[in-house]
Short mmCIF file of C-alpha atoms and ligand atoms in Angstrom, two decimals:
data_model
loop_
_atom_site.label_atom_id
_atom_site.label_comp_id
_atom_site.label_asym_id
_atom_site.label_seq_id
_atom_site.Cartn_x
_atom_site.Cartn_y
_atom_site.Cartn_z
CA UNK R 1 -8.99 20.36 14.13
CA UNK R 2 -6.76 17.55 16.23
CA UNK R 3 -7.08 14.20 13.22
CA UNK R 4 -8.36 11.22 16.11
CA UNK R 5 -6.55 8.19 14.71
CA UNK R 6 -6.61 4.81 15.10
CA UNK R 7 -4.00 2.76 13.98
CA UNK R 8 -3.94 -1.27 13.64
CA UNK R 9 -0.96 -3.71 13.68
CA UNK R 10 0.78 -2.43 16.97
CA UNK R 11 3.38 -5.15 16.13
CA UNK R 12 3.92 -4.44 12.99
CA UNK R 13 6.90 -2.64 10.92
CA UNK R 14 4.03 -0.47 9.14
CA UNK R 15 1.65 -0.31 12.28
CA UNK R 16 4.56 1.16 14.12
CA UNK R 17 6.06 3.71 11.47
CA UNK R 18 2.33 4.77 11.30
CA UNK R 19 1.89 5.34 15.44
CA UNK R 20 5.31 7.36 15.46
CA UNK R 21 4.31 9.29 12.70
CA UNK R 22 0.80 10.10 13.90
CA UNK R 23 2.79 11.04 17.39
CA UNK R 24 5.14 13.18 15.60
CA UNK R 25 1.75 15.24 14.18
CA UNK R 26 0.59 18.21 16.11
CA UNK R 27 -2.34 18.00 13.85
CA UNK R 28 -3.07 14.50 15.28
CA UNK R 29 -3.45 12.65 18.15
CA UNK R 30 -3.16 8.84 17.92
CA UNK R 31 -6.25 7.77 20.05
CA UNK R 32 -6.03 4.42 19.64
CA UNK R 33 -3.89 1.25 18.75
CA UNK R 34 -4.92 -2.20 18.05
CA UNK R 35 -2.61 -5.65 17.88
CA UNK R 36 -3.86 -8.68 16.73
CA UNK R 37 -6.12 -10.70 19.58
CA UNK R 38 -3.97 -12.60 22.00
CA UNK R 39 -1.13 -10.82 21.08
CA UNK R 40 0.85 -9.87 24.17
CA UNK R 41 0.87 -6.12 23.25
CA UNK R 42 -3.18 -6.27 24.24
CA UNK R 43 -3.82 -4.50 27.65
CA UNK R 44 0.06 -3.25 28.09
CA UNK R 45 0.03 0.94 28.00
CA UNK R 46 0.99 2.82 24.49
CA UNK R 47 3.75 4.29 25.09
CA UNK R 48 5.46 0.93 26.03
CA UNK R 49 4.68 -0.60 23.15
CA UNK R 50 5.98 2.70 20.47
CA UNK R 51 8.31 5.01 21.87
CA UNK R 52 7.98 8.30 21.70
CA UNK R 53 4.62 8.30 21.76
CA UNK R 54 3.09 9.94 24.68
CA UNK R 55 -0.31 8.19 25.34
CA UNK R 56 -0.98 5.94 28.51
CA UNK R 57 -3.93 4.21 27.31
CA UNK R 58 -3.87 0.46 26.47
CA UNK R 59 -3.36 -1.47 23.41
CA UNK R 60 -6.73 -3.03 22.35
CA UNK R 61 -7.76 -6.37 20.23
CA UNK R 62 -10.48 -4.96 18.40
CA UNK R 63 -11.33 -1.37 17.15
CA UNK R 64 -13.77 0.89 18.96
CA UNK R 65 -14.11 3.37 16.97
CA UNK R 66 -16.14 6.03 19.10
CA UNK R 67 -14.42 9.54 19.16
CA UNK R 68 -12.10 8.20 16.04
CA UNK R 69 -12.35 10.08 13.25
CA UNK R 70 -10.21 8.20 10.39
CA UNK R 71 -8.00 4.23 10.95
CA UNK R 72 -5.37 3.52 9.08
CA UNK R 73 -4.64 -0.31 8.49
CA UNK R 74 -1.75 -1.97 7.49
CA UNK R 75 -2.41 -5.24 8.68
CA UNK R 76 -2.99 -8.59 6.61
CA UNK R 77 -5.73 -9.12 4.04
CA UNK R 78 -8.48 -11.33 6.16
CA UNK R 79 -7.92 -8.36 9.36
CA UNK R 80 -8.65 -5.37 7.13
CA UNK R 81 -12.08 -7.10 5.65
CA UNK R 82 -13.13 -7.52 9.60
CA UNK R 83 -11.40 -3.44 9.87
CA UNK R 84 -13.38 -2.11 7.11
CA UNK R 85 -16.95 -3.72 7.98
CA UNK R 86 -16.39 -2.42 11.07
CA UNK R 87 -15.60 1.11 9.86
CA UNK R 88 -18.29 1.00 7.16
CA UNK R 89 -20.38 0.09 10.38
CA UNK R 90 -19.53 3.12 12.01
CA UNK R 91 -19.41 5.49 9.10
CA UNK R 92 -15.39 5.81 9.88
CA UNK R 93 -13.12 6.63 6.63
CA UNK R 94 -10.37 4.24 6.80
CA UNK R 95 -6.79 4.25 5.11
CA UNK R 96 -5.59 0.78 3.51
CA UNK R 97 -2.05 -0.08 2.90
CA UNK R 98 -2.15 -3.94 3.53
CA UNK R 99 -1.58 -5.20 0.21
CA UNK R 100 -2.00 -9.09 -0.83
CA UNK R 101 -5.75 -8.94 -1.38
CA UNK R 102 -6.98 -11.48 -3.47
CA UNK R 103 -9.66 -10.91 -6.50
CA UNK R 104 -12.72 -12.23 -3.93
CA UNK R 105 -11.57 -10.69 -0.91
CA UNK R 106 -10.56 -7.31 -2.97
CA UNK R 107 -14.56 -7.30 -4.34
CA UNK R 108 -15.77 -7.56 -0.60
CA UNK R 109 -13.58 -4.80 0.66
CA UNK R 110 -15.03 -2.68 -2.53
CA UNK R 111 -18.78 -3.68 -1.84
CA UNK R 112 -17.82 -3.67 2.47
CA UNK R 113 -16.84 0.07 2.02
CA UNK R 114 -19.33 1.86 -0.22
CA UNK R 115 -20.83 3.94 2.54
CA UNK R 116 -17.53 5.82 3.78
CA UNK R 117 -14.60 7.38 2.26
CA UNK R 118 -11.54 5.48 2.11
CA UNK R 119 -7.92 5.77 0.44
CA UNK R 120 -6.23 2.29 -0.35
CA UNK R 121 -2.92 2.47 -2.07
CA UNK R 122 -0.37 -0.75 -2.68
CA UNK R 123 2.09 2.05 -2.04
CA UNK R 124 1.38 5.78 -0.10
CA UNK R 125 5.06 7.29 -1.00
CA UNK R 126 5.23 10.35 -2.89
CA UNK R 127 7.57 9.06 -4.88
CA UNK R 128 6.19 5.81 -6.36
CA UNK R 129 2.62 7.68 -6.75
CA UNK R 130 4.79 10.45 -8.90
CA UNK R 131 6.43 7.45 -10.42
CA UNK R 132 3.21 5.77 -11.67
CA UNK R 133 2.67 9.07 -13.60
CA UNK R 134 6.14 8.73 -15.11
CA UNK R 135 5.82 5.02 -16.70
CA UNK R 136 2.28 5.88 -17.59
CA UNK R 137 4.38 9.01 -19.96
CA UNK R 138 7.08 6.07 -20.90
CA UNK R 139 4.50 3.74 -21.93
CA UNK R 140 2.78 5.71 -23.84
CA UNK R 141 5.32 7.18 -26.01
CA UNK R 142 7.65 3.53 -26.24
CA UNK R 143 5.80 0.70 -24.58
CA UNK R 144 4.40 -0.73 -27.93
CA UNK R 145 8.30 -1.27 -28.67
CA UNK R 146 9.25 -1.92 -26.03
CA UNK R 147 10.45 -5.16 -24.17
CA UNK R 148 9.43 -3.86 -20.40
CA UNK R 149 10.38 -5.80 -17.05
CA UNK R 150 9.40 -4.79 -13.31
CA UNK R 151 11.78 -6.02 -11.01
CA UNK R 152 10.86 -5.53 -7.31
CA UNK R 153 12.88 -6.57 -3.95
CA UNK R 154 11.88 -6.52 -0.46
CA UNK R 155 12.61 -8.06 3.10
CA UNK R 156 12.94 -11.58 3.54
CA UNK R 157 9.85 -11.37 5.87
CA UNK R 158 7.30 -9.97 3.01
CA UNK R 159 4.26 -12.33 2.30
CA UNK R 160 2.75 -11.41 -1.18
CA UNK R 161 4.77 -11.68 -4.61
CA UNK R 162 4.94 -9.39 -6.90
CA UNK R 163 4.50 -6.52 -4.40
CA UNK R 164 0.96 -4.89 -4.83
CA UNK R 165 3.13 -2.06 -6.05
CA UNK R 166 4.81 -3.99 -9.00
CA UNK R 167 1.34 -4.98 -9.82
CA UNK R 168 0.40 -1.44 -9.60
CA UNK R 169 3.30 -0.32 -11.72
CA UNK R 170 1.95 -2.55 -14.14
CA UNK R 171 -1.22 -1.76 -14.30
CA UNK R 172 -0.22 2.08 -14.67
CA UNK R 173 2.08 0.65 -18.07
CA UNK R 174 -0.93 -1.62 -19.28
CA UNK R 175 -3.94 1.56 -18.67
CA UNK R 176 -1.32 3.78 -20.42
CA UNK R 177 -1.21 1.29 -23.79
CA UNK R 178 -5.00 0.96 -23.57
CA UNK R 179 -4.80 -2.98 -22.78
CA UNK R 180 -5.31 -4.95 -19.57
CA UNK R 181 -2.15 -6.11 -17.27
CA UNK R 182 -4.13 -9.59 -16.83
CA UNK R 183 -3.45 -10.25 -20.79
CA UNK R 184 -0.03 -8.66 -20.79
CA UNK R 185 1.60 -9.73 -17.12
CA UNK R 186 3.66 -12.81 -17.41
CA UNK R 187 4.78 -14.57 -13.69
CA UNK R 188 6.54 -17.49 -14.26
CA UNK R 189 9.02 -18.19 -17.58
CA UNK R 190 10.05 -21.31 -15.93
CA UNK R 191 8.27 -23.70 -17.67
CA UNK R 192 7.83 -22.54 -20.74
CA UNK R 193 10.23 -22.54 -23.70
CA UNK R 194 10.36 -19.67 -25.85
CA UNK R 195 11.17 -16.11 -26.62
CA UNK R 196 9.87 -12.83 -25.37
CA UNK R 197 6.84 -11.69 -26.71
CA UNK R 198 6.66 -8.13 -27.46
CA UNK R 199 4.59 -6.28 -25.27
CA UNK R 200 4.63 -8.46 -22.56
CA UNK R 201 5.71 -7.52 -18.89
CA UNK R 202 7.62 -9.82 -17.31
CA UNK R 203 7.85 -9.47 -13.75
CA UNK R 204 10.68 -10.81 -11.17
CA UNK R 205 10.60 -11.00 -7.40
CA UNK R 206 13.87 -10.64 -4.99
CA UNK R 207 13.46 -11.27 -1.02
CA UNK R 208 16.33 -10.71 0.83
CA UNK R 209 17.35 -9.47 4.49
CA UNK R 210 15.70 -6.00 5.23
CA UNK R 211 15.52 -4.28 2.03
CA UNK R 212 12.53 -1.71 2.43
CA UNK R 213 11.05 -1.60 -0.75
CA UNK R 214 12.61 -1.51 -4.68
CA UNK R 215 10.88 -1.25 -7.52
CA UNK R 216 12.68 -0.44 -11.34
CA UNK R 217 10.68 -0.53 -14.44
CA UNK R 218 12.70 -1.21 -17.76
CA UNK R 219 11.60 0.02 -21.11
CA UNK R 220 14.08 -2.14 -23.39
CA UNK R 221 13.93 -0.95 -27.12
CA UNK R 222 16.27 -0.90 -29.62
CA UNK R 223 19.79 0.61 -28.95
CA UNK R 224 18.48 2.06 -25.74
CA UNK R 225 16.44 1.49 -22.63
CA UNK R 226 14.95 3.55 -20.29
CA UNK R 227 14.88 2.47 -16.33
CA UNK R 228 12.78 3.90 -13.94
CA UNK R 229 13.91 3.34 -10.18
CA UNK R 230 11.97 3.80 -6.73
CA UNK R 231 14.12 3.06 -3.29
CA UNK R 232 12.20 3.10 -0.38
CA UNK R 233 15.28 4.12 2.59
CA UNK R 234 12.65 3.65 5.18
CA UNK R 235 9.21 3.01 6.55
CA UNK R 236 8.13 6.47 6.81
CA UNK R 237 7.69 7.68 3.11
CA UNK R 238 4.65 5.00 3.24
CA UNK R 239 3.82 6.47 6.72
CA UNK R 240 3.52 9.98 6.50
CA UNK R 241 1.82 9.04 3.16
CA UNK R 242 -0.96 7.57 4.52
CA UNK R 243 -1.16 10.31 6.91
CA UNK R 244 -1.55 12.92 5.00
CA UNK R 245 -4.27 10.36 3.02
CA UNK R 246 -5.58 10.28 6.56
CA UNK R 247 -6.25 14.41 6.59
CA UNK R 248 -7.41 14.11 3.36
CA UNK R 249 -10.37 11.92 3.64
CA UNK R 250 -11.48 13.28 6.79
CA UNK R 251 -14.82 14.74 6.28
CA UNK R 252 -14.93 13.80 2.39
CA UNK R 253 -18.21 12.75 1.19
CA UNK R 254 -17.82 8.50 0.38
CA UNK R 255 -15.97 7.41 -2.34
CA UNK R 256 -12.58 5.34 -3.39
CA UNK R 257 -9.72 8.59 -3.11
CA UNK R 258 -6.85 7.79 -4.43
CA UNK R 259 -2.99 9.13 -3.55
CA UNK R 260 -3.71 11.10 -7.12
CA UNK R 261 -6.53 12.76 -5.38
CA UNK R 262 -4.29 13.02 -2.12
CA UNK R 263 -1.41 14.60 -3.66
CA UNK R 264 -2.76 16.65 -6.53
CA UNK R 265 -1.50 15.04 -9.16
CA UNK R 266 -4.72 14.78 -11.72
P1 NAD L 1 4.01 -7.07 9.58
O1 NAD L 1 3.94 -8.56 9.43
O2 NAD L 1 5.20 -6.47 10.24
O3 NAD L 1 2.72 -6.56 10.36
C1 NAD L 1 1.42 -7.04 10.16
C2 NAD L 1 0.71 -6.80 11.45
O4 NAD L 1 -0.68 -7.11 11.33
C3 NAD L 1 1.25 -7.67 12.59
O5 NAD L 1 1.56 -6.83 13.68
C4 NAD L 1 0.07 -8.56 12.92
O6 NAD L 1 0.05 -8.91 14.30
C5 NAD L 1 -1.06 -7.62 12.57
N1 NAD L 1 -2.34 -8.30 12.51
C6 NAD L 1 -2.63 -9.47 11.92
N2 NAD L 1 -3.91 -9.77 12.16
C7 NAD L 1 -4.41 -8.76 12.91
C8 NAD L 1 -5.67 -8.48 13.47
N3 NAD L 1 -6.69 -9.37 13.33
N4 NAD L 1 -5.85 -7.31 14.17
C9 NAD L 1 -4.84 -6.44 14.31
N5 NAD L 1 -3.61 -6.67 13.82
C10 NAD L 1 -3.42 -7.81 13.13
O7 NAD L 1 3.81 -6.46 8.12
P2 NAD L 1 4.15 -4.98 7.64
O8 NAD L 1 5.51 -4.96 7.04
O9 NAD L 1 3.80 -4.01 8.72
O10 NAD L 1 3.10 -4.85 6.44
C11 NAD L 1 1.71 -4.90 6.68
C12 NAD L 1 1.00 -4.80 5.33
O11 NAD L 1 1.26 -3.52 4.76
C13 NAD L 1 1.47 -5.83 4.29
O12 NAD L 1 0.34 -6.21 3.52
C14 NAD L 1 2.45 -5.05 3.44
O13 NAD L 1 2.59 -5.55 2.14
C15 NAD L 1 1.77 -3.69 3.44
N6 NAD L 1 2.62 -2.54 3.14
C16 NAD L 1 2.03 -1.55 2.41
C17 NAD L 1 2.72 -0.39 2.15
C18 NAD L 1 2.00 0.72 1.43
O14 NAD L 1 2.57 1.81 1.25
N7 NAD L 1 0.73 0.52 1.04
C19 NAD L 1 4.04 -0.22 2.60
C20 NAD L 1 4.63 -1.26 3.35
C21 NAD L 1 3.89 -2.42 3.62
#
């Protein structure tokens, strides 16, 4: 069966590496594509606005979401909450990569999409999902002691900070040493005087020209350290990611799947 997608962000560095890779599907067929309202993309044809993808049809401001089957949104946190009710509306599984959700809005999405399946992942790459599973093995065997650090660096253009997948990285350390990342995450050393406490994670932010996406965990012990790197080299690991979370949801029963769930890795 042909996956009928709908993609949102037309403008966007994510909700174009998602169109392109939808195109590049025979499995798919990217149905529809939606840009912010008033954006200038609104009304002009497809395949002007994403090469290589072959559909005439026009850009729209809002989703419709008849003959759709799954959308995938990588858009900004207030767009995805009006995304999701309308997919939860609908009974359309949707695909989440915007990341940046606060604690309130993150509750909303959670209660918004009960009724349909839905994948949402600070991070769809294979290899930072395979990663989490690695630092949850690291923390468990030396993260009591253990001095660790996540390090992330992305584009100058990025809003959030830490990345939701630093925060995720974290949380896959914390879950592994049976404590919470709220008690053990530590943001800002700038105004405080005094030394590291053990089993903290300290966390530091680069943004700089167009890096894609870096992420290195550090397990600092004594007389040796461990460091765990991910390098994203483009936008498509995250893309074809959350296309193949895309196929996967399709016709699940409702329910939060994760990128464990989508790539077998339980
Ligand atoms: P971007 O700024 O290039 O694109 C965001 C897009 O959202 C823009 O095109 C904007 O016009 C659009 N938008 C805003 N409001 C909208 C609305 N109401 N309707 C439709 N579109 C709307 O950002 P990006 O680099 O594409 O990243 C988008 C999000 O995805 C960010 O939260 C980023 O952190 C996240 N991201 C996640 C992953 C992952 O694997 N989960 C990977 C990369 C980026």
């Amino acid at each position: 069966m042909t996956l009928r997608v709908a993609v949102t962000g037309a403008s966007g560095r994510m909700g174009q590496a998602v169109a392109l890779a939808v195109a590049a599907d025979t499995n798919a067929e990217l149905v529809s594509l939606i840009a912010r309202p008033g954006s200038d993309l609104v009304g002009q044809p497809i395949n002007s606005v994403c090469a290589s993808v072959t559909s005439d049809r026009a850009v729209r401001d809002s989703l419709d979401l008849e003959n759709i089957d799954v959308v995938i949104d990588f858009t900004l946190p207030e767009s995805t909450l009006v995304n999701a009710e309308a997919c939860a509306r609908a009974g359309v599984p949707v695909v989440i990569g915007t990341t940046g959700f606060s604690e309130s809005q993150q509750a909303l999405l959670n209660d918004c999409l009960a009724p349909v399946a839905r994948c949402q992942a600070a991070n769809f790459s294979t290899g930072v999902n395979l990663t989490y599973q690695l630092l949850a093995m690291a923390a468990r065997v030396m993260g009591d002691q253990s001095d660790i650090e996540i390090h992330e660096a992305h584009h100058k253009h990025k809003l959030d900070a830490p990345s939701g997948t630093a925060l995720s990285m974290g949380e896959a350390v914390a879950t592994a040493m049976g404590k919470e990342l709220n008690d053990l995450a530590r943001f800002d050393r700038s105004s405080t005087r005094e030394a590291r406490e053990l089993g903290s994670i300290g966390f530091s932010v680069t943004r700089a020209g167009d890096i894609v996406g870096e992420h290195t965990v550090l397990f600092a012990g004594e007389g040796e350290r461990i460091e765990l790197t991910h390098k994203a080299e483009s936008r498509a690991a995250f893309a074809s990611g959350a296309l193949r979370a895309a196929h996967y949801i399709t016709g699940r029963p409702a329910g939060a799947y994760t990128m464990v769930d989508v790539l077998g890795l339980s």
